[in-house]
PDB file of C-alpha atoms in Angstrom:
ATOM      1  CA  MET A 284     -17.174 -12.689 -81.975  1.00 51.00           C
ATOM      2  CA  SER A 285     -16.814 -14.045 -78.445  1.00 52.00           C
ATOM      3  CA  GLN A 286     -13.398 -12.407 -78.082  1.00 52.00           C
ATOM      4  CA  SER A 287     -14.867  -9.081 -79.239  1.00 51.00           C
ATOM      5  CA  LYS A 288     -17.612  -9.298 -76.612  1.00 50.00           C
ATOM      6  CA  ASP A 289     -15.037 -10.146 -73.947  1.00 53.00           C
ATOM      7  CA  LYS A 290     -12.947  -7.133 -74.965  1.00 49.00           C
ATOM      8  CA  ASP A 291     -15.997  -4.867 -74.863  1.00 50.00           C
ATOM      9  CA  LYS A 292     -16.925  -6.221 -71.437  1.00 51.00           C
ATOM     10  CA  THR A 293     -13.384  -5.718 -70.129  1.00 53.00           C
ATOM     11  CA  PHE A 294     -13.287  -2.203 -71.550  1.00 45.00           C
ATOM     12  CA  SER A 295     -16.652  -1.275 -70.025  1.00 49.00           C
ATOM     13  CA  GLU A 296     -15.594  -2.698 -66.663  1.00 50.00           C
ATOM     14  CA  GLY A 297     -12.396  -0.648 -66.848  1.00 50.00           C
ATOM     15  CA  VAL A 298     -14.377   2.492 -67.660  1.00 45.00           C
ATOM     16  CA  ASN A 299     -16.798   1.803 -64.814  1.00 50.00           C
ATOM     17  CA  MET A 300     -13.932   1.223 -62.378  1.00 51.00           C
ATOM     18  CA  ALA A 301     -12.221   4.447 -63.432  1.00 46.00           C
ATOM     19  CA  GLU A 302     -15.460   6.396 -63.068  1.00 49.00           C
ATOM     20  CA  LYS A 303     -16.091   4.821 -59.667  1.00 52.00           C
ATOM     21  CA  ASN A 304     -12.589   5.677 -58.452  1.00 56.00           C
ATOM     22  CA  GLY A 305     -13.024   9.220 -59.731  1.00 57.00           C
ATOM     23  CA  PHE A 306     -16.350   9.515 -57.943  1.00 58.00           C
ATOM     24  CA  LEU A 307     -14.886   8.228 -54.660  1.00 63.00           C
ATOM     25  CA  THR A 308     -11.906  10.560 -54.937  1.00 74.00           C
ATOM     26  CA  GLU A 309     -14.178  13.551 -55.531  1.00 80.00           C
ATOM     27  CA  GLN A 310     -16.421  12.503 -52.625  1.00 82.00           C
ATOM     28  CA  GLU A 311     -13.401  12.309 -50.322  1.00 88.00           C
ATOM     29  CA  LYS A 312     -12.240  15.769 -51.402  1.00 89.00           C
ATOM     30  CA  GLN A 313     -15.666  17.189 -50.593  1.00 90.00           C
ATOM     31  CA  ALA A 314     -15.632  15.408 -47.227  1.00 91.00           C
ATOM     32  CA  ASN A 315     -12.197  16.912 -46.474  1.00 93.00           C
ATOM     33  CA  LYS A 316     -13.521  20.404 -47.185  1.00 93.00           C
ATOM     34  CA  LEU A 317     -16.611  19.824 -45.068  1.00 93.00           C
ATOM     35  CA  ALA A 318     -14.515  18.477 -42.184  1.00 93.00           C
ATOM     36  CA  ALA A 319     -12.263  21.532 -42.416  1.00 94.00           C
ATOM     37  CA  GLN A 320     -15.307  23.824 -42.296  1.00 94.00           C
ATOM     38  CA  VAL A 321     -16.667  21.979 -39.250  1.00 94.00           C
ATOM     39  CA  MET A 322     -13.316  22.411 -37.503  1.00 95.00           C
ATOM     40  CA  GLN A 323     -13.317  26.117 -38.339  1.00 95.00           C
ATOM     41  CA  VAL A 324     -16.798  26.530 -36.846  1.00 95.00           C
ATOM     42  CA  THR A 325     -15.677  24.537 -33.790  1.00 95.00           C
ATOM     43  CA  PHE A 326     -12.723  26.902 -33.420  1.00 96.00           C
ATOM     44  CA  LEU A 327     -15.074  29.907 -33.462  1.00 95.00           C
ATOM     45  CA  PHE A 328     -17.288  28.402 -30.748  1.00 94.00           C
ATOM     46  CA  PHE A 329     -14.202  27.416 -28.762  1.00 94.00           C
ATOM     47  CA  THR A 330     -12.982  31.012 -28.983  1.00 96.00           C
ATOM     48  CA  LEU A 331     -16.380  32.248 -27.798  1.00 94.00           C
ATOM     49  CA  ALA A 332     -16.251  29.843 -24.835  1.00 90.00           C
ATOM     50  CA  TYR A 333     -12.763  31.109 -23.953  1.00 94.00           C
ATOM     51  CA  ILE A 334     -13.934  34.733 -24.019  1.00 94.00           C
ATOM     52  CA  MET A 335     -16.996  33.902 -21.902  1.00 90.00           C
ATOM     53  CA  ASN A 336     -14.770  32.190 -19.363  1.00 90.00           C
ATOM     54  CA  PHE A 337     -12.358  35.124 -19.376  1.00 90.00           C
ATOM     55  CA  VAL A 338     -15.143  37.594 -18.509  1.00 91.00           C
ATOM     56  CA  GLY A 339     -16.425  35.351 -15.729  1.00 87.00           C
ATOM     57  CA  ILE A 340     -19.492  33.685 -17.252  1.00 83.00           C
ATOM     58  CA  PHE A 341     -17.823  30.274 -16.952  1.00 79.00           C
ATOM     59  CA  LYS A 342     -15.871  29.325 -13.838  1.00 80.00           C
ATOM     60  CA  VAL A 343     -12.905  27.408 -15.240  1.00 85.00           C
ATOM     61  CA  ASP A 344      -9.440  28.427 -14.021  1.00 89.00           C
ATOM     62  CA  LYS A 345      -8.095  30.965 -16.522  1.00 90.00           C
ATOM     63  CA  GLY A 346      -4.673  29.335 -16.685  1.00 91.00           C
ATOM     64  CA  ILE A 347      -6.128  25.909 -17.465  1.00 89.00           C
ATOM     65  CA  MET A 348      -8.535  27.401 -19.984  1.00 91.00           C
ATOM     66  CA  THR A 349      -5.735  29.289 -21.733  1.00 94.00           C
ATOM     67  CA  ILE A 350      -3.639  26.133 -22.082  1.00 91.00           C
ATOM     68  CA  ALA A 351      -6.646  24.218 -23.420  1.00 92.00           C
ATOM     69  CA  TYR A 352      -7.497  27.035 -25.825  1.00 95.00           C
ATOM     70  CA  ILE A 353      -4.004  27.389 -27.316  1.00 95.00           C
ATOM     71  CA  ALA A 354      -3.393  23.658 -27.732  1.00 95.00           C
ATOM     72  CA  GLY A 355      -6.941  22.968 -28.885  1.00 95.00           C
ATOM     73  CA  SER A 356      -6.833  25.771 -31.437  1.00 95.00           C
ATOM     74  CA  ILE A 357      -3.673  24.322 -32.981  1.00 96.00           C
ATOM     75  CA  LEU A 358      -5.318  20.899 -33.283  1.00 95.00           C
ATOM     76  CA  LEU A 359      -8.339  22.450 -34.996  1.00 95.00           C
ATOM     77  CA  VAL A 360      -6.591  24.957 -37.255  1.00 95.00           C
ATOM     78  CA  VAL A 361      -3.706  22.840 -38.622  1.00 94.00           C
ATOM     79  CA  PRO A 362      -5.836  20.203 -40.443  1.00 93.00           C
ATOM     80  CA  SER A 363      -8.095  22.954 -41.741  1.00 92.00           C
ATOM     81  CA  LEU A 364      -5.135  24.902 -43.139  1.00 93.00           C
ATOM     82  CA  LEU A 365      -3.682  21.817 -44.813  1.00 93.00           C
ATOM     83  CA  ILE A 366      -6.970  21.200 -46.617  1.00 93.00           C
ATOM     84  CA  MET A 367      -8.230  24.696 -47.386  1.00 91.00           C
ATOM     85  CA  LYS A 368      -4.983  26.655 -47.746  1.00 88.00           C
ATOM     86  CA  PHE A 369      -2.501  24.094 -49.085  1.00 87.00           C
ATOM     87  CA  LYS A 370      -5.115  22.016 -50.970  1.00 87.00           C
ATOM     88  CA  MET A 371      -3.872  18.713 -49.563  1.00 86.00           C
ATOM     89  CA  ASN A 372      -6.269  15.877 -50.423  1.00 83.00           C
ATOM     90  CA  SER A 373      -4.142  12.759 -50.095  1.00 86.00           C
ATOM     91  CA  SER A 374      -5.740   9.571 -48.830  1.00 83.00           C
ATOM     92  CA  TYR A 375      -4.118   9.975 -45.402  1.00 90.00           C
ATOM     93  CA  ILE A 376      -5.579  13.444 -44.794  1.00 93.00           C
ATOM     94  CA  LYS A 377      -8.837  12.007 -43.432  1.00 94.00           C
ATOM     95  CA  TYR A 378      -6.854  10.100 -40.807  1.00 95.00           C
ATOM     96  CA  LEU A 379      -4.965  13.272 -39.901  1.00 94.00           C
ATOM     97  CA  VAL A 380      -8.315  15.044 -39.471  1.00 95.00           C
ATOM     98  CA  VAL A 381      -9.640  12.286 -37.204  1.00 96.00           C
ATOM     99  CA  VAL A 382      -6.425  12.148 -35.154  1.00 96.00           C
ATOM    100  CA  GLY A 383      -6.609  15.933 -34.728  1.00 95.00           C
ATOM    101  CA  ALA A 384     -10.227  15.689 -33.553  1.00 96.00           C
ATOM    102  CA  VAL A 385      -9.379  12.848 -31.139  1.00 97.00           C
ATOM    103  CA  SER A 386      -6.415  14.793 -29.739  1.00 96.00           C
ATOM    104  CA  PHE A 387      -8.613  17.867 -29.324  1.00 96.00           C
ATOM    105  CA  VAL A 388     -11.247  15.946 -27.346  1.00 96.00           C
ATOM    106  CA  THR A 389      -8.591  14.131 -25.289  1.00 96.00           C
ATOM    107  CA  LEU A 390      -7.006  17.452 -24.358  1.00 94.00           C
ATOM    108  CA  LEU A 391     -10.375  18.872 -23.310  1.00 93.00           C
ATOM    109  CA  SER A 392     -11.185  15.761 -21.266  1.00 94.00           C
ATOM    110  CA  ILE A 393      -8.014  16.430 -19.264  1.00 92.00           C
ATOM    111  CA  THR A 394      -8.332  20.183 -18.840  1.00 90.00           C
ATOM    112  CA  LEU A 395     -12.088  20.842 -18.826  1.00 90.00           C
ATOM    113  CA  THR A 396     -13.203  17.360 -17.633  1.00 90.00           C
ATOM    114  CA  TYR A 397     -16.978  17.135 -17.030  1.00 89.00           C
ATOM    115  CA  HIS A 398     -17.691  20.335 -19.000  1.00 88.00           C
ATOM    116  CA  VAL A 399     -16.987  18.612 -22.325  1.00 91.00           C
ATOM    117  CA  VAL A 400     -18.546  15.144 -21.973  1.00 92.00           C
ATOM    118  CA  VAL A 401     -20.950  15.914 -24.831  1.00 91.00           C
ATOM    119  CA  LEU A 402     -17.964  16.587 -27.120  1.00 92.00           C
ATOM    120  CA  TYR A 403     -16.715  13.004 -26.742  1.00 94.00           C
ATOM    121  CA  VAL A 404     -18.687  12.111 -29.883  1.00 94.00           C
ATOM    122  CA  TYR A 405     -17.010  14.868 -31.932  1.00 95.00           C
ATOM    123  CA  PRO A 406     -14.315  12.709 -33.653  1.00 96.00           C
ATOM    124  CA  VAL A 407     -16.867  10.045 -34.602  1.00 94.00           C
ATOM    125  CA  ALA A 408     -19.127  12.728 -36.066  1.00 93.00           C
ATOM    126  CA  ILE A 409     -16.186  14.089 -38.084  1.00 94.00           C
ATOM    127  CA  ALA A 410     -15.307  10.591 -39.337  1.00 94.00           C
ATOM    128  CA  SER A 411     -18.904   9.943 -40.406  1.00 91.00           C
ATOM    129  CA  LEU A 412     -18.566  12.682 -43.030  1.00 90.00           C
ATOM    130  CA  TYR A 413     -16.478  10.252 -45.098  1.00 90.00           C
ATOM    131  CA  PHE A 414     -19.056   7.413 -45.151  1.00 86.00           C
ATOM    132  CA  SER A 415     -16.236   5.002 -44.244  1.00 88.00           C
ATOM    133  CA  LYS A 416     -16.926   2.166 -41.820  1.00 89.00           C
ATOM    134  CA  ARG A 417     -13.220   1.641 -41.228  1.00 92.00           C
ATOM    135  CA  LEU A 418     -12.582   5.303 -40.452  1.00 94.00           C
ATOM    136  CA  ASN A 419     -15.561   5.394 -38.074  1.00 93.00           C
ATOM    137  CA  LEU A 420     -14.259   2.363 -36.181  1.00 93.00           C
ATOM    138  CA  VAL A 421     -10.775   3.888 -35.974  1.00 95.00           C
ATOM    139  CA  ALA A 422     -12.250   7.165 -34.698  1.00 96.00           C
ATOM    140  CA  ALA A 423     -14.396   5.377 -32.099  1.00 95.00           C
ATOM    141  CA  ALA A 424     -11.510   3.243 -30.815  1.00 96.00           C
ATOM    142  CA  LEU A 425      -9.072   6.169 -30.604  1.00 97.00           C
ATOM    143  CA  THR A 426     -11.670   8.380 -28.919  1.00 97.00           C
ATOM    144  CA  VAL A 427     -12.524   5.785 -26.275  1.00 96.00           C
ATOM    145  CA  VAL A 428      -8.829   5.325 -25.483  1.00 97.00           C
ATOM    146  CA  GLY A 429      -8.165   9.074 -25.528  1.00 97.00           C
ATOM    147  CA  VAL A 430     -11.026  10.225 -23.293  1.00 96.00           C
ATOM    148  CA  SER A 431     -10.529   7.285 -20.912  1.00 96.00           C
ATOM    149  CA  VAL A 432      -6.883   8.204 -20.430  1.00 96.00           C
ATOM    150  CA  GLY A 433      -7.929  11.858 -20.219  1.00 95.00           C
ATOM    151  CA  GLN A 434     -10.416  11.241 -17.405  1.00 95.00           C
ATOM    152  CA  ILE A 435      -7.858   9.284 -15.379  1.00 95.00           C
ATOM    153  CA  ALA A 436      -5.154  11.906 -16.023  1.00 94.00           C
ATOM    154  CA  ALA A 437      -7.545  14.678 -14.964  1.00 93.00           C
ATOM    155  CA  PHE A 438      -8.217  12.825 -11.697  1.00 94.00           C
ATOM    156  CA  PHE A 439      -4.521  12.651 -10.820  1.00 93.00           C
ATOM    157  CA  LEU A 440      -3.738  16.172 -12.059  1.00 90.00           C
ATOM    158  CA  GLN A 441      -6.844  17.625 -10.375  1.00 89.00           C
ATOM    159  CA  THR A 442      -7.275  20.122 -13.196  1.00 88.00           C
ATOM    160  CA  LEU A 443     -10.971  20.480 -12.335  1.00 84.00           C
ATOM    161  CA  THR A 444     -12.281  18.692  -9.288  1.00 82.00           C
ATOM    162  CA  ASP A 445     -15.382  16.602  -9.860  1.00 84.00           C
ATOM    163  CA  ASP A 446     -17.176  16.020  -6.570  1.00 84.00           C
ATOM    164  CA  ASN A 447     -18.905  12.980  -8.050  1.00 86.00           C
ATOM    165  CA  PHE A 448     -15.590  11.140  -8.389  1.00 88.00           C
ATOM    166  CA  THR A 449     -13.384  11.363  -5.314  1.00 89.00           C
ATOM    167  CA  GLU A 450     -11.624   8.009  -5.821  1.00 93.00           C
ATOM    168  CA  LEU A 451      -9.957   6.359  -8.810  1.00 93.00           C
ATOM    169  CA  HIS A 452     -12.314   3.388  -8.514  1.00 93.00           C
ATOM    170  CA  GLY A 453     -15.281   5.721  -8.927  1.00 93.00           C
ATOM    171  CA  VAL A 454     -13.684   7.437 -11.913  1.00 94.00           C
ATOM    172  CA  ILE A 455     -13.253   4.121 -13.725  1.00 95.00           C
ATOM    173  CA  VAL A 456     -16.479   2.350 -12.716  1.00 94.00           C
ATOM    174  CA  TYR A 457     -18.875   5.291 -12.865  1.00 93.00           C
ATOM    175  CA  GLY A 458     -17.082   7.537 -15.345  1.00 94.00           C
ATOM    176  CA  VAL A 459     -14.751   5.831 -17.816  1.00 95.00           C
ATOM    177  CA  ILE A 460     -16.664   2.587 -18.451  1.00 95.00           C
ATOM    178  CA  PRO A 461     -20.221   4.000 -18.832  1.00 95.00           C
ATOM    179  CA  ARG A 462     -19.034   6.813 -21.081  1.00 95.00           C
ATOM    180  CA  ALA A 463     -17.034   4.376 -23.220  1.00 95.00           C
ATOM    181  CA  LEU A 464     -20.105   2.152 -23.663  1.00 95.00           C
ATOM    182  CA  ILE A 465     -22.278   5.128 -24.600  1.00 93.00           C
ATOM    183  CA  LEU A 466     -19.646   6.335 -27.054  1.00 93.00           C
ATOM    184  CA  PHE A 467     -19.464   2.924 -28.729  1.00 92.00           C
ATOM    185  CA  ALA A 468     -23.270   2.836 -28.975  1.00 93.00           C
ATOM    186  CA  ILE A 469     -23.362   6.264 -30.646  1.00 92.00           C
ATOM    187  CA  ALA A 470     -20.467   5.277 -32.915  1.00 92.00           C
ATOM    188  CA  THR A 471     -22.454   2.213 -34.005  1.00 92.00           C
ATOM    189  CA  ILE A 472     -25.345   4.464 -35.032  1.00 92.00           C
ATOM    190  CA  PHE A 473     -23.039   6.770 -37.006  1.00 90.00           C
ATOM    191  CA  THR A 474     -21.299   3.799 -38.645  1.00 89.00           C
ATOM    192  CA  THR A 475     -24.590   2.184 -39.656  1.00 89.00           C
ATOM    193  CA  LEU A 476     -25.906   5.428 -41.123  1.00 86.00           C
ATOM    194  CA  GLY A 477     -22.645   5.998 -42.979  1.00 82.00           C
ATOM    195  CA  SER A 478     -22.610   2.475 -44.423  1.00 82.00           C
ATOM    196  CA  ARG A 479     -26.229   2.768 -45.509  1.00 81.00           C
ATOM    197  CA  THR A 480     -25.600   6.128 -47.188  1.00 79.00           C
ATOM    198  CA  ALA A 481     -22.490   4.777 -48.942  1.00 74.00           C
ATOM    199  CA  ALA A 482     -24.489   1.798 -50.242  1.00 76.00           C
ATOM    200  CA  MET A 483     -27.239   4.097 -51.540  1.00 75.00           C
ATOM    201  CA  LEU A 484     -24.681   6.294 -53.312  1.00 67.00           C
ATOM    202  CA  SER A 485     -23.028   3.219 -54.806  1.00 69.00           C
ATOM    203  CA  ASN A 486     -26.345   1.905 -56.126  1.00 71.00           C
ATOM    204  CA  LEU A 487     -27.208   5.321 -57.536  1.00 66.00           C
ATOM    205  CA  MET A 488     -23.819   5.587 -59.164  1.00 60.00           C
ATOM    206  CA  GLY A 489     -24.231   2.089 -60.638  1.00 60.00           C
ATOM    207  CA  ALA A 490     -27.577   3.018 -62.188  1.00 58.00           C
ATOM    208  CA  GLU A 491     -26.127   6.207 -63.643  1.00 59.00           C
ATOM    209  CA  GLU A 492     -23.160   4.285 -65.070  1.00 60.00           C
ATOM    210  CA  GLN A 493     -25.461   1.733 -66.697  1.00 55.00           C
ATOM    211  CA  GLU A 494     -27.546   4.487 -68.274  1.00 63.00           C
ATOM    212  CA  ARG A 495     -24.421   6.275 -69.494  1.00 65.00           C
ATOM    213  CA  LEU A 496     -22.986   3.069 -70.932  1.00 55.00           C
ATOM    214  CA  LEU A 497     -26.267   2.314 -72.704  1.00 56.00           C
ATOM    215  CA  LYS A 498     -26.298   5.774 -74.277  1.00 70.00           C
ATOM    216  CA  ASN A 499     -22.684   5.364 -75.402  1.00 65.00           C
ATOM    217  CA  MET A 500     -23.497   2.014 -77.003  1.00 52.00           C
ATOM    218  CA  GLN A 501     -26.488   3.548 -78.793  1.00 61.00           C
ATOM    219  CA  GLN A 502     -24.330   6.388 -80.083  1.00 70.00           C
ATOM    220  CA  MET A 503     -21.645   3.927 -81.253  1.00 57.00           C
ATOM    221  CA  ARG A 504     -24.299   1.827 -82.985  1.00 54.00           C
ATOM    222  CA  ALA A 505     -25.728   4.925 -84.712  1.00 61.00           C
ATOM    223  CA  SER A 506     -22.239   5.974 -85.802  1.00 62.00           C
ATOM    224  CA  ALA A 507     -21.564   2.496 -87.139  1.00 47.00           C
ATOM    225  CA  VAL A 508     -24.806   2.592 -89.140  1.00 50.00           C
ATOM    226  CA  LYS A 509     -23.898   5.980 -90.612  1.00 63.00           C
ATOM    227  CA  THR A 510     -20.386   4.797 -91.464  1.00 55.00           C
ATOM    228  CA  SER A 511     -21.741   1.647 -93.123  1.00 54.00           C
ATOM    229  CA  ALA A 512     -24.231   3.710 -95.119  1.00 59.00           C
ATOM    230  CA  ALA A 513     -21.499   6.089 -96.222  1.00 58.00           C
ATOM    231  CA  LEU A 514     -19.244   3.213 -97.312  1.00 51.00           C
ATOM    232  CA  TYR A 515     -22.149   1.611 -99.185  1.00 51.00           C
ATOM    233  CA  ASP A 516     -22.828   4.872-101.025  1.00 58.00           C
ATOM    234  CA  MET A 517     -19.159   5.157-101.975  1.00 53.00           C
ATOM    235  CA  VAL A 518     -19.065   1.597-103.327  1.00 47.00           C
ATOM    236  CA  SER A 519     -22.427   1.657-105.121  1.00 50.00           C
TER     237      SER A 519
END
């Protein structure tokens, strides 16, 4: 009797684990699609910004803007194509998406400098779609490194002159460090929200699994009763 209960418990745990893995896999697929859609929308707005600069509304050098647009478009479109067109949903795709977003923001921090400071949070926002603490931390760390290097590179390349930072010391002390701290603070908020949402989904999924398991047990018990009754009728 004890062995039977242990087998039933092991079986139910295996079923629950399989259902949980299936749920997580499906959630990740949906997150991939949503990330791809966000990148597509970003590409459209990026194209609009390029056109507005080309007609003179913005005042960024056309050569610099063209380089940023071409390279940035590739970084936005490639992950989207892999997900939406080629239906790639491997576990590493989310990291490819985040790396693409980080590279996109790094490129803009070099070419468009102070015009894109608000976009520094973009990779962290993309990573938060997956409700993964690890992915959020990876995105935050890579973004801080990328935009910090980008700001320093922009200073030496003089792609767009920022009158607020005329010396490297000023770039680091008043630009790189404060922006990195702010980015980490925002990343902490996104990570906390993602972890809380993941915990809520896990609890909800656990309750649904328990209810489903209870129903299955009731159905098995009813079937057993019917089978026993049928056997009794045949014998009697």
